[in-house]
Short mmCIF file of C-alpha atoms and ligand atoms in Angstrom, two decimals:
data_model
loop_
_atom_site.label_atom_id
_atom_site.label_comp_id
_atom_site.label_asym_id
_atom_site.label_seq_id
_atom_site.Cartn_x
_atom_site.Cartn_y
_atom_site.Cartn_z
CA UNK A 1 97.34 104.88 86.41
CA UNK A 2 96.72 102.09 84.02
CA UNK A 3 98.60 98.94 84.89
CA UNK A 4 96.82 96.69 82.43
CA UNK A 5 99.31 95.11 80.06
CA UNK A 6 98.14 95.04 76.46
CA UNK A 7 98.37 91.68 74.74
CA UNK A 8 98.56 93.06 71.25
CA UNK A 9 102.06 94.57 71.49
CA UNK A 10 105.29 92.91 70.53
CA UNK A 11 107.76 93.11 73.41
CA UNK A 12 111.51 93.76 73.50
CA UNK A 13 112.35 92.89 77.07
CA UNK A 14 115.63 94.23 78.47
CA UNK A 15 116.69 91.94 81.30
CA UNK A 16 118.21 93.68 84.31
CA UNK A 17 120.44 92.47 87.09
CA UNK A 18 119.03 90.96 90.19
CA UNK A 19 118.95 93.02 93.39
CA UNK A 20 117.96 92.19 96.95
CA UNK A 21 114.92 94.45 96.95
CA UNK A 22 112.63 96.19 94.45
CA UNK A 23 110.57 99.12 95.69
CA UNK A 24 107.62 100.24 93.56
CA UNK A 25 106.92 103.96 94.03
CA UNK A 26 109.21 106.90 94.80
CA UNK A 27 106.91 108.80 97.13
CA UNK A 28 108.20 109.66 100.59
CA UNK A 29 107.68 106.09 101.76
CA UNK A 30 109.36 104.39 98.80
CA UNK A 31 112.33 106.77 99.12
CA UNK A 32 112.52 106.14 102.87
CA UNK A 33 112.52 102.38 102.35
CA UNK A 34 115.22 102.68 99.68
CA UNK A 35 117.33 104.79 102.06
CA UNK A 36 117.00 102.35 104.98
CA UNK A 37 117.57 99.32 102.73
CA UNK A 38 120.69 100.76 101.09
CA UNK A 39 122.03 101.98 104.46
CA UNK A 40 121.93 98.35 105.55
CA UNK A 41 124.00 97.16 102.64
CA UNK A 42 121.19 95.61 100.59
CA UNK A 43 120.99 96.34 96.88
CA UNK A 44 117.76 98.13 95.96
CA UNK A 45 116.05 99.33 92.78
CA UNK A 46 113.22 101.86 92.92
CA UNK A 47 110.70 101.92 90.06
CA UNK A 48 108.67 105.10 89.62
CA UNK A 49 106.26 106.01 86.84
CA UNK A 50 106.84 109.78 87.17
CA UNK A 51 109.95 111.67 86.07
CA UNK A 52 111.01 112.58 89.65
CA UNK A 53 110.38 111.50 93.25
CA UNK A 54 107.41 112.74 95.27
CA UNK A 55 105.14 114.04 92.53
CA UNK A 56 101.93 112.37 93.79
CA UNK A 57 100.59 112.29 97.37
CA UNK A 58 103.98 113.34 98.74
CA UNK A 59 103.72 116.77 97.14
CA UNK A 60 100.02 117.34 97.79
CA UNK A 61 99.92 117.15 101.58
CA UNK A 62 99.27 119.87 104.17
CA UNK A 63 103.09 120.00 104.54
CA UNK A 64 103.13 119.50 108.28
CA UNK A 65 105.62 117.50 110.27
CA UNK A 66 103.39 116.99 113.24
CA UNK A 67 102.22 114.68 115.97
CA UNK A 68 98.64 114.90 114.72
CA UNK A 69 96.86 116.70 117.55
CA UNK A 70 93.44 115.62 116.34
CA UNK A 71 94.39 111.93 116.46
CA UNK A 72 94.14 112.28 120.24
CA UNK A 73 90.36 112.43 119.73
CA UNK A 74 90.48 108.87 118.41
CA UNK A 75 92.82 107.82 121.26
CA UNK A 76 95.68 107.09 118.82
CA UNK A 77 98.25 107.86 121.53
CA UNK A 78 100.99 105.58 120.20
CA UNK A 79 100.67 107.12 116.71
CA UNK A 80 100.92 110.65 118.13
CA UNK A 81 103.92 109.67 120.28
CA UNK A 82 105.72 108.10 117.33
CA UNK A 83 104.97 111.13 115.11
CA UNK A 84 106.32 113.50 117.78
CA UNK A 85 109.49 111.43 118.09
CA UNK A 86 109.97 111.52 114.32
CA UNK A 87 109.29 115.28 114.30
CA UNK A 88 112.19 115.74 116.76
CA UNK A 89 114.47 113.61 114.57
CA UNK A 90 113.51 115.52 111.41
CA UNK A 91 114.14 118.86 113.11
CA UNK A 92 117.60 117.58 114.00
CA UNK A 93 118.42 115.82 110.69
CA UNK A 94 116.79 118.20 108.22
CA UNK A 95 116.89 121.67 109.80
CA UNK A 96 116.80 123.39 106.42
CA UNK A 97 113.70 121.46 105.37
CA UNK A 98 111.64 121.36 108.57
CA UNK A 99 111.00 124.30 110.89
CA UNK A 100 108.97 124.85 114.05
CA UNK A 101 106.08 127.28 113.96
CA UNK A 102 103.44 128.53 116.39
CA UNK A 103 99.88 127.24 115.91
CA UNK A 104 96.80 129.05 117.25
CA UNK A 105 93.49 127.37 118.04
CA UNK A 106 90.63 129.88 118.43
CA UNK A 107 87.58 128.64 120.39
CA UNK A 108 84.23 130.34 119.64
CA UNK A 109 80.85 130.00 121.33
CA UNK A 110 79.81 127.75 118.42
CA UNK A 111 82.96 125.56 118.47
CA UNK A 112 82.40 121.80 118.73
CA UNK A 113 85.44 121.37 120.96
CA UNK A 114 85.25 123.05 124.36
CA UNK A 115 88.00 125.14 125.99
CA UNK A 116 88.63 122.39 128.53
CA UNK A 117 88.83 119.69 125.87
CA UNK A 118 91.33 121.67 123.78
CA UNK A 119 93.42 122.62 126.80
CA UNK A 120 93.57 118.99 128.03
CA UNK A 121 94.42 117.82 124.48
CA UNK A 122 97.27 120.34 124.21
CA UNK A 123 98.69 119.40 127.62
CA UNK A 124 98.59 115.73 126.65
CA UNK A 125 100.22 116.55 123.28
CA UNK A 126 103.03 118.39 125.08
CA UNK A 127 103.36 115.53 127.56
CA UNK A 128 103.67 112.94 124.79
CA UNK A 129 106.47 115.13 123.39
CA UNK A 130 108.30 115.03 126.72
CA UNK A 131 107.28 118.59 127.67
CA UNK A 132 106.12 117.66 131.19
CA UNK A 133 105.49 121.24 132.30
CA UNK A 134 103.55 122.17 129.17
CA UNK A 135 105.86 125.11 128.38
CA UNK A 136 105.11 124.88 124.64
CA UNK A 137 101.34 125.36 125.07
CA UNK A 138 99.22 128.14 126.54
CA UNK A 139 96.38 130.60 126.17
CA UNK A 140 96.58 134.14 124.67
CA UNK A 141 95.22 136.81 126.99
CA UNK A 142 92.09 138.59 125.76
CA UNK A 143 93.96 141.91 125.83
CA UNK A 144 96.36 140.53 123.20
CA UNK A 145 93.78 139.16 120.76
CA UNK A 146 94.04 142.28 118.60
CA UNK A 147 97.64 141.30 117.79
CA UNK A 148 96.38 138.10 116.13
CA UNK A 149 96.41 138.96 112.41
CA UNK A 150 92.84 140.36 112.30
CA UNK A 151 91.36 137.11 113.61
CA UNK A 152 87.55 137.29 113.93
CA UNK A 153 86.88 138.03 117.62
CA UNK A 154 83.05 137.93 117.47
CA UNK A 155 81.92 135.29 119.97
CA UNK A 156 85.55 134.35 120.59
CA UNK A 157 86.01 132.62 123.96
CA UNK A 158 89.70 131.67 123.99
CA UNK A 159 92.80 131.34 121.81
CA UNK A 160 95.25 128.56 122.62
CA UNK A 161 98.72 128.10 121.16
CA UNK A 162 101.08 125.18 120.73
CA UNK A 163 104.04 124.21 118.53
CA UNK A 164 104.32 122.02 115.46
CA UNK A 165 106.41 122.01 112.27
CA UNK A 166 106.13 122.77 108.58
CA UNK A 167 108.08 121.41 105.65
CA UNK A 168 108.23 121.41 101.86
CA UNK A 169 106.92 117.89 101.25
CA UNK A 170 108.29 117.42 97.75
CA UNK A 171 111.74 118.81 98.60
CA UNK A 172 111.83 116.59 101.68
CA UNK A 173 111.03 113.55 99.53
CA UNK A 174 113.72 114.58 97.03
CA UNK A 175 116.24 114.97 99.84
CA UNK A 176 115.46 111.44 101.08
CA UNK A 177 115.80 110.04 97.55
CA UNK A 178 119.15 111.84 97.19
CA UNK A 179 120.32 110.32 100.47
CA UNK A 180 119.16 106.87 99.29
CA UNK A 181 121.07 107.28 96.02
CA UNK A 182 124.21 108.36 97.86
CA UNK A 183 123.91 105.14 99.87
CA UNK A 184 123.73 103.10 96.65
CA UNK A 185 120.00 102.79 95.83
CA UNK A 186 119.22 102.87 92.11
CA UNK A 187 116.22 104.89 90.97
CA UNK A 188 114.48 104.30 87.64
CA UNK A 189 112.05 107.07 86.64
CA UNK A 190 109.44 107.17 83.88
CA UNK A 191 108.83 103.44 84.19
CA UNK A 192 105.41 102.02 84.87
CA UNK A 193 105.08 98.60 86.44
CA UNK A 194 103.06 96.38 84.13
CA UNK A 195 103.43 92.86 85.50
CA UNK A 196 104.69 91.00 88.55
CA UNK A 197 105.71 87.34 88.51
CA UNK A 198 107.07 85.15 91.25
CA UNK A 199 109.01 81.97 90.54
CA UNK A 200 111.83 80.06 92.27
CA UNK A 201 111.95 82.44 95.22
CA UNK A 202 112.42 85.49 92.99
CA UNK A 203 110.22 88.36 91.82
CA UNK A 204 110.28 89.52 88.23
CA UNK A 205 108.83 93.00 87.78
CA UNK A 206 108.29 94.15 84.21
CA UNK A 207 108.02 97.85 83.44
CA UNK A 208 107.12 99.88 80.36
CA UNK A 209 109.17 102.99 79.62
CA UNK A 210 107.27 106.27 79.81
CA UNK A 211 108.07 107.25 76.25
CA UNK A 212 106.31 104.13 75.09
CA UNK A 213 103.35 104.71 77.36
CA UNK A 214 102.94 108.17 75.84
CA UNK A 215 103.41 106.83 72.33
CA UNK A 216 100.65 104.33 72.91
CA UNK A 217 98.28 107.03 74.12
CA UNK A 218 98.92 108.96 70.93
CA UNK A 219 98.87 106.01 68.60
CA UNK A 220 95.66 105.07 66.85
CA UNK A 221 97.37 102.00 65.42
CA UNK A 222 98.11 100.35 68.76
CA UNK A 223 98.48 96.88 67.22
CA UNK A 224 101.66 97.97 65.48
CA UNK A 225 103.31 99.54 68.54
CA UNK A 226 106.46 97.92 69.81
CA UNK A 227 106.77 98.12 73.56
CA UNK A 228 110.19 98.36 75.12
CA UNK A 229 109.79 96.55 78.36
CA UNK A 230 112.40 96.13 81.04
CA UNK A 231 112.55 93.39 83.68
CA UNK A 232 113.93 93.69 87.21
CA UNK A 233 114.55 90.77 89.59
CA UNK A 234 114.73 90.64 93.38
CA UNK A 235 114.18 88.37 96.35
CA UNK A 236 112.00 90.92 98.09
CA UNK A 237 109.36 93.27 96.66
CA UNK A 238 107.85 96.34 98.34
CA UNK A 239 104.63 97.84 97.05
CA UNK A 240 104.90 101.52 98.06
CA UNK A 241 102.53 102.77 95.35
CA UNK A 242 100.53 104.95 97.77
CA UNK A 243 96.89 105.17 96.72
CA UNK A 244 97.61 102.76 93.83
CA UNK A 245 98.64 100.00 96.26
CA UNK A 246 95.73 97.69 95.45
CA UNK A 247 95.93 98.45 91.72
CA UNK A 248 99.50 97.09 91.88
CA UNK A 249 98.46 94.12 94.03
CA UNK A 250 95.93 93.09 91.38
CA UNK A 251 98.84 92.31 89.02
CA UNK A 252 99.63 89.14 91.00
CA UNK A 253 98.50 85.83 89.51
CA UNK A 254 97.37 83.97 91.60
CA UNK A 255 95.93 86.85 93.62
CA UNK A 256 97.77 88.26 96.62
CA UNK A 257 96.15 89.37 99.91
CA UNK A 258 94.86 92.96 99.92
CA UNK A 259 93.32 95.19 102.56
CA UNK A 260 90.02 96.99 101.97
CA UNK A 261 90.72 100.70 101.63
CA UNK A 262 88.96 103.99 101.34
CA UNK A 263 90.55 106.57 99.01
CA UNK A 264 89.91 110.01 100.48
CA UNK A 265 90.63 113.16 98.49
CA UNK A 266 92.04 116.18 100.30
CA UNK A 267 91.99 119.57 98.55
CA UNK A 268 94.08 122.66 99.41
CA UNK A 269 93.93 126.18 98.06
CA UNK A 270 96.74 128.76 98.05
CA UNK A 271 95.71 132.43 98.23
CA UNK A 272 97.94 135.30 97.18
CA UNK A 273 98.07 137.18 100.50
CA UNK A 274 100.07 136.33 103.61
CA UNK A 275 97.45 136.17 106.38
CA UNK A 276 99.95 135.40 109.12
CA UNK A 277 103.49 134.25 109.87
CA UNK A 278 101.92 131.72 112.27
CA UNK A 279 99.49 128.88 111.68
CA UNK A 280 95.80 128.70 112.57
CA UNK A 281 93.91 125.52 113.31
CA UNK A 282 90.17 126.01 113.21
CA UNK A 283 86.84 124.28 112.77
CA UNK A 284 84.93 124.55 109.52
CA UNK A 285 81.72 126.58 110.00
CA UNK A 286 79.99 123.98 107.76
CA UNK A 287 80.68 120.74 109.59
CA UNK A 288 83.14 121.38 112.44
CA UNK A 289 86.01 119.51 110.71
CA UNK A 290 89.52 120.70 111.61
CA UNK A 291 91.13 122.82 108.85
CA UNK A 292 94.48 124.66 108.73
CA UNK A 293 95.49 128.16 107.58
CA UNK A 294 99.27 128.15 107.06
CA UNK A 295 101.95 130.56 105.79
CA UNK A 296 103.36 129.11 102.60
CA UNK A 297 105.98 130.61 100.27
CA UNK A 298 104.92 134.21 100.92
CA UNK A 299 101.25 133.27 100.49
CA UNK A 300 98.69 131.29 102.52
CA UNK A 301 97.78 127.62 102.29
CA UNK A 302 94.31 126.52 103.39
CA UNK A 303 93.25 122.90 103.74
CA UNK A 304 92.08 120.32 103.68
CA UNK A 305 88.81 118.67 102.67
CA UNK A 306 87.93 114.96 102.96
CA UNK A 307 85.90 113.50 100.10
CA UNK A 308 85.63 109.77 99.45
CA UNK A 309 86.70 108.87 95.91
CA UNK A 310 84.62 106.24 94.21
CA UNK A 311 86.89 105.91 91.16
CA UNK A 312 90.67 105.34 91.06
CA UNK A 313 93.20 107.67 92.74
CA UNK A 314 94.07 109.09 89.31
CA UNK A 315 90.59 110.64 89.12
CA UNK A 316 91.33 112.97 92.06
CA UNK A 317 90.46 116.60 91.25
CA UNK A 318 89.19 119.51 93.34
CA UNK A 319 85.48 120.23 92.97
CA UNK A 320 83.94 123.73 93.06
CA UNK A 321 82.15 122.75 96.28
CA UNK A 322 85.44 121.83 98.00
CA UNK A 323 87.01 125.15 96.96
CA UNK A 324 83.93 127.04 98.21
CA UNK A 325 84.13 125.09 101.53
CA UNK A 326 87.74 126.24 102.08
CA UNK A 327 86.89 129.84 101.10
CA UNK A 328 83.97 129.89 103.60
CA UNK A 329 86.38 128.65 106.26
CA UNK A 330 89.01 131.37 105.75
CA UNK A 331 86.33 134.08 105.34
CA UNK A 332 84.80 133.03 108.67
CA UNK A 333 88.14 133.30 110.56
CA UNK A 334 89.54 136.37 108.79
CA UNK A 335 86.52 138.29 107.41
CA UNK A 336 88.39 141.60 107.10
CA UNK A 337 90.91 140.07 104.67
CA UNK A 338 88.11 139.81 102.06
CA UNK A 339 89.50 136.63 100.56
CA UNK A 340 87.57 135.49 97.51
CA UNK A 341 87.90 133.21 94.50
CA UNK A 342 90.02 135.96 92.84
CA UNK A 343 92.76 135.49 95.45
CA UNK A 344 93.26 131.80 94.67
CA UNK A 345 96.56 131.20 92.86
CA UNK A 346 96.81 127.44 93.24
CA UNK A 347 94.55 124.48 93.96
CA UNK A 348 95.94 121.01 94.58
CA UNK A 349 94.58 117.71 95.74
CA UNK A 350 96.04 114.50 97.13
CA UNK A 351 94.62 111.12 98.05
CA UNK A 352 94.78 109.51 101.47
CA UNK A 353 94.75 105.73 101.64
CA UNK A 354 92.78 104.85 104.75
CA UNK A 355 91.91 101.37 105.94
CA UNK A 356 88.18 100.81 105.63
CA UNK A 357 86.37 100.79 108.96
CA UNK A 358 83.37 102.01 110.88
CA UNK A 359 82.35 105.66 111.07
CA UNK A 360 83.13 108.73 108.96
CA UNK A 361 86.45 109.49 107.22
CA UNK A 362 87.56 111.55 110.21
CA UNK A 363 87.45 108.53 112.51
CA UNK A 364 89.25 106.08 110.18
CA UNK A 365 92.66 104.97 111.40
CA UNK A 366 95.68 107.03 110.30
CA UNK A 367 98.10 104.25 111.27
CA UNK A 368 100.43 102.85 108.61
CA UNK A 369 99.88 99.15 107.92
CA UNK A 370 102.57 96.89 106.50
CA UNK A 371 100.92 93.85 104.95
CA UNK A 372 103.37 90.96 104.75
CA UNK A 373 102.09 88.34 102.35
CA UNK A 374 101.79 84.77 103.57
CA UNK A 375 101.53 83.40 100.01
CA UNK A 376 104.38 85.42 98.53
CA UNK A 377 107.50 85.35 100.71
CA UNK A 378 109.35 88.66 100.83
CA UNK A 379 106.41 90.68 99.45
CA UNK A 380 105.22 93.67 101.48
CA UNK A 381 102.48 96.19 100.73
CA UNK A 382 102.30 99.54 102.47
CA UNK A 383 98.91 101.01 103.35
CA UNK A 384 98.36 104.58 104.52
CA UNK A 385 101.09 106.46 106.30
CA UNK A 386 102.24 109.96 106.99
CA UNK A 387 105.02 112.14 105.71
CA UNK A 388 106.09 112.62 109.33
CA UNK A 389 106.65 108.93 110.10
CA UNK A 390 108.16 107.77 106.81
CA UNK A 391 111.46 106.95 108.55
CA UNK A 392 109.93 104.89 111.35
CA UNK A 393 107.75 103.01 108.84
CA UNK A 394 110.81 102.30 106.69
CA UNK A 395 112.67 101.03 109.70
CA UNK A 396 109.85 98.61 110.68
CA UNK A 397 109.60 97.39 107.10
CA UNK A 398 113.30 96.98 106.42
CA UNK A 399 113.66 94.83 109.53
CA UNK A 400 111.07 92.50 107.99
CA UNK A 401 112.83 92.59 104.60
CA UNK A 402 116.08 91.77 106.37
CA UNK A 403 114.61 88.55 107.72
CA UNK A 404 113.07 87.65 104.38
CA UNK A 405 116.41 87.87 102.54
CA UNK A 406 118.20 85.92 105.28
CA UNK A 407 120.21 88.68 107.02
CA UNK A 408 120.68 88.78 110.78
CA UNK A 409 118.53 91.38 112.53
CA UNK A 410 121.14 92.27 115.16
CA UNK A 411 123.24 93.86 112.42
CA UNK A 412 120.47 96.36 111.61
CA UNK A 413 121.74 99.96 111.21
CA UNK A 414 119.24 102.67 112.07
CA UNK A 415 118.68 105.74 109.86
CA UNK A 416 117.94 107.97 112.87
CA UNK A 417 121.22 109.87 112.57
CA UNK A 418 121.35 110.37 108.80
CA UNK A 419 121.23 114.07 107.90
CA UNK A 420 119.19 115.20 104.93
CA UNK A 421 120.78 117.83 102.74
CA UNK A 422 118.53 120.65 101.58
CA UNK A 423 117.13 120.18 98.15
CA UNK A 424 117.65 123.41 96.20
CA UNK A 425 115.21 124.20 93.42
CA UNK A 426 117.58 125.25 90.61
CA UNK A 427 114.89 127.35 88.92
CA UNK A 428 114.21 129.59 91.92
CA UNK A 429 117.55 128.95 93.65
CA UNK A 430 116.03 129.22 97.08
CA UNK A 431 114.06 127.20 99.56
CA UNK A 432 111.27 128.84 101.45
CA UNK A 433 108.43 127.18 103.30
C1 FAD B 501 95.45 115.86 101.58
C2 FAD B 501 96.55 115.22 102.35
C3 FAD B 501 97.21 115.91 103.35
C4 FAD B 501 98.23 115.30 104.07
N1 FAD B 501 98.91 116.02 105.01
C5 FAD B 501 99.92 115.47 105.69
C6 FAD B 501 100.69 116.24 106.58
O1 FAD B 501 100.47 117.44 106.73
N2 FAD B 501 101.67 115.62 107.27
C7 FAD B 501 101.93 114.30 107.11
O2 FAD B 501 102.82 113.81 107.80
N3 FAD B 501 101.27 113.53 106.22
C8 FAD B 501 100.27 114.09 105.50
N4 FAD B 501 99.58 113.37 104.58
C9 FAD B 501 99.95 111.96 104.36
C10 FAD B 501 101.17 111.87 103.42
O3 FAD B 501 101.15 112.87 102.46
C11 FAD B 501 101.14 110.51 102.71
O4 FAD B 501 100.98 109.49 103.65
C12 FAD B 501 102.44 110.24 101.97
O5 FAD B 501 102.78 111.30 101.12
C13 FAD B 501 102.26 108.97 101.16
O6 FAD B 501 103.46 108.70 100.52
P1 FAD B 501 103.60 107.40 99.63
O7 FAD B 501 105.03 107.28 99.29
O8 FAD B 501 102.97 106.24 100.33
O9 FAD B 501 102.66 107.66 98.36
P2 FAD B 501 102.91 108.60 97.08
O10 FAD B 501 103.60 109.84 97.43
O11 FAD B 501 101.60 108.70 96.38
O12 FAD B 501 103.91 107.73 96.21
C14 FAD B 501 103.49 106.57 95.50
C15 FAD B 501 104.29 106.54 94.21
O13 FAD B 501 104.03 105.29 93.53
C16 FAD B 501 104.08 105.57 92.15
N5 FAD B 501 103.36 104.50 91.42
C17 FAD B 501 102.07 104.12 91.56
N6 FAD B 501 101.78 103.11 90.70
C18 FAD B 501 102.92 102.86 90.00
C19 FAD B 501 103.26 101.93 88.96
N7 FAD B 501 102.37 101.08 88.42
N8 FAD B 501 104.53 101.94 88.48
C20 FAD B 501 105.47 102.79 88.99
N9 FAD B 501 105.19 103.70 89.96
C21 FAD B 501 103.94 103.72 90.47
C22 FAD B 501 103.38 106.92 92.02
O14 FAD B 501 103.72 107.57 90.81
C23 FAD B 501 103.88 107.65 93.26
O15 FAD B 501 105.01 108.48 92.98
C24 FAD B 501 98.58 113.96 103.81
C25 FAD B 501 97.93 113.26 102.79
C26 FAD B 501 96.94 113.87 102.06
C27 FAD B 501 96.28 113.13 100.95
#
């Protein structure tokens, strides 16, 4: 995304009414914040450069509503506990968008994680979910391995199972945006934020309309282009631009605080055959990373990779090597299915925003960070996050917004009981995970 304002354009600025809060970005987090803000009686405007909500990271995920079993390896117990709590709430509030499924973890002689380690991890996972007796986890008897969808049994030592949930990430995001709109939030699509100013306790956010952005791209005579800009005003500003968070932050003059981030690309492939009705969680034969094989819309979803991006998030694109890595993974677990390049019907990639730290991408924190500016009162930037915990993140953030616009915190209304209506795709007229 290019946020650089061009100086050579004449500007017709449409001035808009002031609201309490402006949210930049209509991904799952921006929509969640809009929902929680509007539910609490604050006026909110959401500015999104795409034509609909959830078209970036929030539609390119692994589509799991999960506690994050592997985060136990980095001792992120509070994150896992919060994710599991949010999973329960989503199963209650959005039953048509989130469903439980069985996950299998095969352990081979060559597996990095031992049987004992996986078993202890699963028992802890169940415990953190309130399942004290570990009823949701267990081990498949060797005599029953042949019932496991032609899973490779060479050197197989054990197969564990546990429960987690799947969703349709984009439909979930759309359902949250619909809920936010019903509560009074105003969404503006096809508008790209170009400048941010702060004066007299108020933010002025100027956007360019998409039509004009496209016109500019096509125009060779840029100096003669008239830009229709629109200005929005609010006391509080939330930067929920996902992997573009720092690109947005750089619009502040003087500069605003930013966190150092790593942009990590994750690629998925969809193959045309249904390997299983259940989910498999395995280790890549290349490097031992955890990768999923999931049923998805009558087909199978395999992912993901983790590749550090050196350019901007907009440069994210699957490489041949990443696709080959995922194919090697599925071929290793289900060799008799003969899955090859010819079976691939879709490839998609998303970008994780991880806080820079020590170690490899796998060990970087998956926690969401809300950065509250000390220089700019009422300005908040959101770093990282998960689909699963969008609601909890929104709740933490809106409590801070509340204080910044002078409302009393004891009046805060939680979103934990708001139901999400299914989003129906009018073109296919059905919803299937
Ligand atoms: C490969 C991968 C797999 C994942 N799997 C899972 C999973 O299985 N489960 C899970 O819980 N989480 C998962 N996640 C994490 C989850 O998908 C993300 O944390 C979440 O979608 C981020 O949402 P967001 O709203 O912060 O960002 P986004 O969805 O990227 O939204 C940001 C929005 O800001 C808009 N924007 C940016 N700049 C501007 C501008 N200048 N003007 C106007 N609009 C702008 C963009 O157009 C975009 O719509 C995964 C992430 C990745 C990358």
